[in-house]
Amino acid sequence: MAELRFDDGAAYEQMMGVWSRSVGEVFLDWLGPPRGLRWIDVGCGSGAFTELILARCAPSDVQGIDPSEGQLAFARARPGARGAVFQTGDAMALPFDAASFDVAVMALVLVFVPDPSKGVAELARVVRPGGLVATYMWDMLGGRSPLDPILDEMRATGLSPTRPPHMEVSTLEALQSLWRAAGLQQIETREITVQRTFRDFDEFWNVETKSPSIAPVIAAMPAADVAQLMQRVKAHLPAGTDGRITCSASAHAISGRKPG
């Protein structure tokens, strides 16, 4: 199976940054952490969520980890992310000592980690006793991710876009099992639903097809087939009288504390 890679920070920001911030704001309100904590944002990507941590949580320290130098270059250039330290790293082998942080988070990442259980274990390892471990992930198996309006029609026409390797861990049940297996306690979950409005169908299409799940498939298709796919997607999207398109997406969130 082809590997999904997110190396273009600007394209990822346009496609997913808006969605990530919308969910991230609700997520941080739900966590309700005190100010002045030490945070690690694993799989920080373009820095959209890292920026939220800085803006809303007044952390004493924020470390952003991602495997893509292209994404990190974009994150370092974000005016709102000044104060965070970004470095390349592996979610399954974080470059920090045990008990280095108060809060360890992943934003829309866990389904991409080759071994999700190892990734959660690493989050738990690097937080102090009593520290918080949390994530949120699109409800991919429930068909409620931002890309599903396009992915659904692609599959209906026999196309096979590349999907994340571990979509099964996006369910609340799977997340609870991972958190328990990592020895975390006081586990809480919630569902977060957000909306995004696009100016018209063309904006929706141009933004959402930047996904590395979708872009290579469309690039290889004949123009007539692309046009047909666009019509299928458009027919199933709710458009207002002004042409604006408002889409919903839902994520599953979980938090737990390290015993101590």
Short mmCIF file of C-alpha atoms in Angstrom, two decimals:
data_model
loop_
_atom_site.label_atom_id
_atom_site.label_comp_id
_atom_site.label_asym_id
_atom_site.label_seq_id
_atom_site.Cartn_x
_atom_site.Cartn_y
_atom_site.Cartn_z
CA MET A 1 0.00 0.00 0.00
CA ALA A 2 1.25 3.48 -0.86
CA GLU A 3 2.34 5.62 2.06
CA LEU A 4 0.56 8.87 2.76
CA ARG A 5 3.03 11.70 3.22
CA PHE A 6 2.28 15.30 4.12
CA ASP A 7 5.32 17.27 2.98
CA ASP A 8 3.77 20.47 1.62
CA GLY A 9 3.05 22.63 4.65
CA ALA A 10 1.23 25.35 2.74
CA ALA A 11 -1.06 22.90 0.94
CA TYR A 12 -1.78 21.00 4.13
CA GLU A 13 -2.54 24.24 5.94
CA GLN A 14 -5.07 25.27 3.30
CA MET A 15 -6.67 21.83 3.24
CA MET A 16 -6.64 20.80 6.90
CA GLY A 17 -5.43 23.75 8.98
CA VAL A 18 -8.86 25.42 9.13
CA TRP A 19 -10.52 22.15 10.10
CA SER A 20 -7.82 21.38 12.67
CA ARG A 21 -8.20 24.75 14.38
CA SER A 22 -11.99 24.44 14.53
CA VAL A 23 -11.78 21.06 16.26
CA GLY A 24 -8.74 22.09 18.29
CA GLU A 25 -10.50 25.03 19.88
CA VAL A 26 -13.32 22.82 21.16
CA PHE A 27 -10.79 20.18 22.22
CA LEU A 28 -8.75 22.63 24.30
CA ASP A 29 -11.88 24.07 25.90
CA TRP A 30 -12.87 20.52 26.82
CA LEU A 31 -9.45 19.71 28.31
CA GLY A 32 -9.45 22.98 30.25
CA PRO A 33 -5.76 22.83 31.20
CA PRO A 34 -4.25 25.36 33.60
CA ARG A 35 -1.78 27.92 32.26
CA GLY A 36 1.98 27.59 32.43
CA LEU A 37 2.29 23.90 31.58
CA ARG A 38 4.93 22.11 29.49
CA TRP A 39 3.39 20.71 26.29
CA ILE A 40 4.46 18.36 23.51
CA ASP A 41 2.50 18.33 20.23
CA VAL A 42 3.33 15.09 18.42
CA GLY A 43 2.67 15.08 14.68
CA CYS A 44 2.43 18.87 14.77
CA GLY A 45 2.50 19.17 10.97
CA SER A 46 2.03 22.76 9.81
CA GLY A 47 1.72 23.97 13.39
CA ALA A 48 -2.00 24.83 13.30
CA PHE A 49 -2.72 23.15 16.63
CA THR A 50 0.60 24.21 18.17
CA GLU A 51 -0.40 27.79 17.48
CA LEU A 52 -3.67 27.23 19.32
CA ILE A 53 -1.84 25.86 22.36
CA LEU A 54 0.28 29.02 22.50
CA ALA A 55 -2.68 31.34 22.01
CA ARG A 56 -5.09 29.71 24.43
CA CYS A 57 -3.06 27.89 27.10
CA ALA A 58 -0.14 30.22 27.95
CA PRO A 59 2.29 27.26 28.12
CA SER A 60 5.72 27.56 29.69
CA ASP A 61 7.15 25.36 26.93
CA VAL A 62 5.86 23.80 23.69
CA GLN A 63 7.73 21.20 21.66
CA GLY A 64 6.42 20.30 18.20
CA ILE A 65 7.47 16.97 16.66
CA ASP A 66 6.84 15.84 13.07
CA PRO A 67 8.62 13.56 10.55
CA SER A 68 8.27 16.09 7.71
CA GLU A 69 10.84 18.87 7.48
CA GLY A 70 8.63 20.55 4.86
CA GLN A 71 5.78 20.77 7.34
CA LEU A 72 8.07 21.95 10.12
CA ALA A 73 9.50 24.73 7.94
CA PHE A 74 5.96 26.04 7.51
CA ALA A 75 5.27 25.70 11.25
CA ARG A 76 8.43 27.64 12.17
CA ALA A 77 7.36 30.50 9.90
CA ARG A 78 3.93 30.90 11.56
CA PRO A 79 3.85 34.25 13.41
CA GLY A 80 1.54 32.73 16.05
CA ALA A 81 3.87 29.79 16.67
CA ARG A 82 6.85 31.81 17.85
CA GLY A 83 7.88 30.44 21.19
CA ALA A 84 7.42 26.82 20.17
CA VAL A 85 10.39 24.61 19.32
CA PHE A 86 9.91 22.40 16.26
CA GLN A 87 12.05 19.39 15.39
CA THR A 88 11.86 16.25 13.32
CA GLY A 89 11.07 13.12 15.24
CA ASP A 90 9.30 9.78 15.33
CA ALA A 91 6.03 9.48 17.26
CA MET A 92 7.05 5.96 18.30
CA ALA A 93 10.45 7.06 19.68
CA LEU A 94 10.17 10.60 21.01
CA PRO A 95 13.52 12.35 21.60
CA PHE A 96 12.78 13.27 25.22
CA ASP A 97 13.35 11.78 28.64
CA ALA A 98 10.51 10.30 30.66
CA ALA A 99 8.35 12.76 32.61
CA SER A 100 9.49 15.76 30.55
CA PHE A 101 6.03 17.28 30.00
CA ASP A 102 2.75 18.07 31.72
CA VAL A 103 0.62 17.49 28.62
CA ALA A 104 1.22 15.28 25.57
CA VAL A 105 -1.17 15.66 22.64
CA MET A 106 -1.69 14.41 19.08
CA ALA A 107 -3.98 16.30 16.72
CA LEU A 108 -5.41 14.27 13.82
CA VAL A 109 -2.36 12.00 13.74
CA LEU A 110 -2.90 8.62 15.42
CA VAL A 111 -4.26 6.75 12.36
CA PHE A 112 -1.00 7.55 10.53
CA VAL A 113 1.34 6.18 13.22
CA PRO A 114 2.69 2.78 12.06
CA ASP A 115 2.16 1.29 15.53
CA PRO A 116 -0.55 3.33 17.31
CA SER A 117 -0.12 1.51 20.62
CA LYS A 118 3.57 2.39 20.65
CA GLY A 119 2.71 5.99 19.84
CA VAL A 120 0.30 6.23 22.78
CA ALA A 121 2.82 4.52 25.06
CA GLU A 122 5.38 7.17 24.08
CA LEU A 123 2.93 9.97 24.88
CA ALA A 124 2.41 8.40 28.30
CA ARG A 125 6.16 7.92 28.83
CA VAL A 126 7.10 11.55 28.29
CA VAL A 127 4.48 13.03 30.64
CA ARG A 128 5.03 13.34 34.36
CA PRO A 129 2.99 11.33 36.85
CA GLY A 130 -0.43 12.98 36.93
CA GLY A 131 0.19 14.43 33.47
CA LEU A 132 -2.39 14.54 30.70
CA VAL A 133 -2.36 12.49 27.47
CA ALA A 134 -4.95 13.40 24.85
CA THR A 135 -5.80 13.19 21.17
CA TYR A 136 -8.54 13.85 18.68
CA MET A 137 -9.04 11.99 15.40
CA TRP A 138 -11.57 12.26 12.59
CA ASP A 139 -14.32 9.64 12.69
CA MET A 140 -13.02 7.92 9.59
CA LEU A 141 -14.90 4.64 9.87
CA GLY A 142 -18.09 6.58 10.47
CA GLY A 143 -17.58 8.43 7.19
CA ARG A 144 -17.42 11.81 8.90
CA SER A 145 -14.01 13.16 7.95
CA PRO A 146 -13.69 16.36 5.89
CA LEU A 147 -12.62 14.36 2.83
CA ASP A 148 -15.49 11.87 2.83
CA PRO A 149 -17.72 13.74 0.36
CA ILE A 150 -15.01 13.19 -2.27
CA LEU A 151 -13.76 9.81 -1.06
CA ASP A 152 -17.28 8.36 -1.06
CA GLU A 153 -17.81 9.23 -4.72
CA MET A 154 -14.33 8.03 -5.67
CA ARG A 155 -15.03 4.63 -4.15
CA ALA A 156 -18.48 4.52 -5.78
CA THR A 157 -16.84 4.85 -9.19
CA GLY A 158 -14.27 2.13 -8.50
CA LEU A 159 -11.34 4.35 -7.58
CA SER A 160 -9.05 3.37 -4.71
CA PRO A 161 -7.52 6.39 -2.98
CA THR A 162 -4.80 5.65 -0.44
CA ARG A 163 -6.09 5.74 3.12
CA PRO A 164 -4.29 5.94 6.48
CA PRO A 165 -2.92 2.60 7.65
CA HIS A 166 -4.85 2.44 10.95
CA MET A 167 -8.28 4.00 10.47
CA GLU A 168 -9.63 1.52 13.01
CA VAL A 169 -8.08 3.50 15.87
CA SER A 170 -10.33 6.47 15.07
CA THR A 171 -13.27 4.88 16.92
CA LEU A 172 -13.96 5.79 20.52
CA GLU A 173 -13.80 2.13 21.53
CA ALA A 174 -10.34 1.68 20.00
CA LEU A 175 -9.07 4.90 21.56
CA GLN A 176 -10.31 3.81 24.99
CA SER A 177 -8.55 0.46 24.58
CA LEU A 178 -5.28 2.17 23.64
CA TRP A 179 -5.47 4.55 26.58
CA ARG A 180 -6.19 1.71 29.02
CA ALA A 181 -3.36 -0.39 27.56
CA ALA A 182 -0.96 2.53 28.14
CA GLY A 183 -1.92 2.49 31.83
CA LEU A 184 -3.75 5.82 31.67
CA GLN A 185 -6.52 6.59 34.14
CA GLN A 186 -9.42 9.05 34.52
CA ILE A 187 -10.18 8.44 30.85
CA GLU A 188 -12.76 10.73 29.29
CA THR A 189 -14.08 10.91 25.72
CA ARG A 190 -16.26 13.15 23.63
CA GLU A 191 -17.35 13.74 20.08
CA ILE A 192 -16.61 17.07 18.41
CA THR A 193 -18.53 18.20 15.32
CA VAL A 194 -17.48 21.29 13.39
CA GLN A 195 -18.44 23.02 10.17
CA ARG A 196 -16.53 24.78 7.44
CA THR A 197 -18.02 27.03 4.78
CA PHE A 198 -16.56 27.35 1.30
CA ARG A 199 -17.28 30.25 -1.04
CA ASP A 200 -18.47 27.89 -3.77
CA PHE A 201 -17.91 24.40 -5.14
CA ASP A 202 -14.72 25.39 -6.93
CA GLU A 203 -13.13 26.52 -3.67
CA PHE A 204 -14.24 23.32 -1.94
CA TRP A 205 -12.80 21.17 -4.74
CA ASN A 206 -9.52 23.08 -5.04
CA VAL A 207 -8.90 22.96 -1.29
CA GLU A 208 -9.98 19.42 -0.42
CA THR A 209 -8.30 17.75 -3.43
CA LYS A 210 -4.91 18.88 -2.15
CA SER A 211 -5.01 15.84 0.12
CA PRO A 212 -2.29 13.26 -0.65
CA SER A 213 -5.07 10.66 -0.48
CA ILE A 214 -6.84 12.28 -3.39
CA ALA A 215 -4.44 14.42 -5.46
CA PRO A 216 -2.39 11.60 -7.06
CA VAL A 217 -5.53 9.71 -8.11
CA ILE A 218 -7.08 12.76 -9.73
CA ALA A 219 -3.80 13.68 -11.43
CA ALA A 220 -3.78 10.28 -13.16
CA MET A 221 -7.41 10.47 -14.35
CA PRO A 222 -8.56 11.58 -17.82
CA ALA A 223 -10.11 15.06 -17.77
CA ALA A 224 -13.57 13.70 -18.68
CA ASP A 225 -13.48 11.34 -15.69
CA VAL A 226 -12.44 14.15 -13.37
CA ALA A 227 -15.33 16.28 -14.64
CA GLN A 228 -17.74 13.40 -14.02
CA LEU A 229 -16.39 12.89 -10.50
CA MET A 230 -16.76 16.61 -9.79
CA GLN A 231 -20.39 16.49 -10.86
CA ARG A 232 -21.08 13.47 -8.64
CA VAL A 233 -19.52 15.20 -5.62
CA LYS A 234 -21.28 18.48 -6.31
CA ALA A 235 -24.67 16.76 -6.56
CA HIS A 236 -24.36 15.48 -2.99
CA LEU A 237 -23.11 18.67 -1.36
CA PRO A 238 -25.55 21.07 0.32
CA ALA A 239 -25.25 24.46 -1.40
CA GLY A 240 -26.97 27.64 -0.27
CA THR A 241 -28.78 30.00 -2.61
CA ASP A 242 -25.62 32.09 -2.72
CA GLY A 243 -23.57 29.06 -3.82
CA ARG A 244 -21.78 28.68 -0.51
CA ILE A 245 -21.16 25.14 0.66
CA THR A 246 -21.11 24.29 4.36
CA CYS A 247 -19.68 20.89 5.30
CA SER A 248 -19.63 19.13 8.65
CA ALA A 249 -17.01 16.77 10.05
CA SER A 250 -16.79 14.93 13.36
CA ALA A 251 -13.85 13.87 15.47
CA HIS A 252 -13.43 11.61 18.47
CA ALA A 253 -11.46 12.99 21.39
CA ILE A 254 -9.97 11.23 24.40
CA SER A 255 -7.94 12.22 27.43
CA GLY A 256 -6.41 10.35 30.33
CA ARG A 257 -3.93 10.87 33.13
CA LYS A 258 -0.72 9.06 33.96
CA PRO A 259 -0.91 7.47 37.40
CA GLY A 260 1.26 9.10 39.97
#
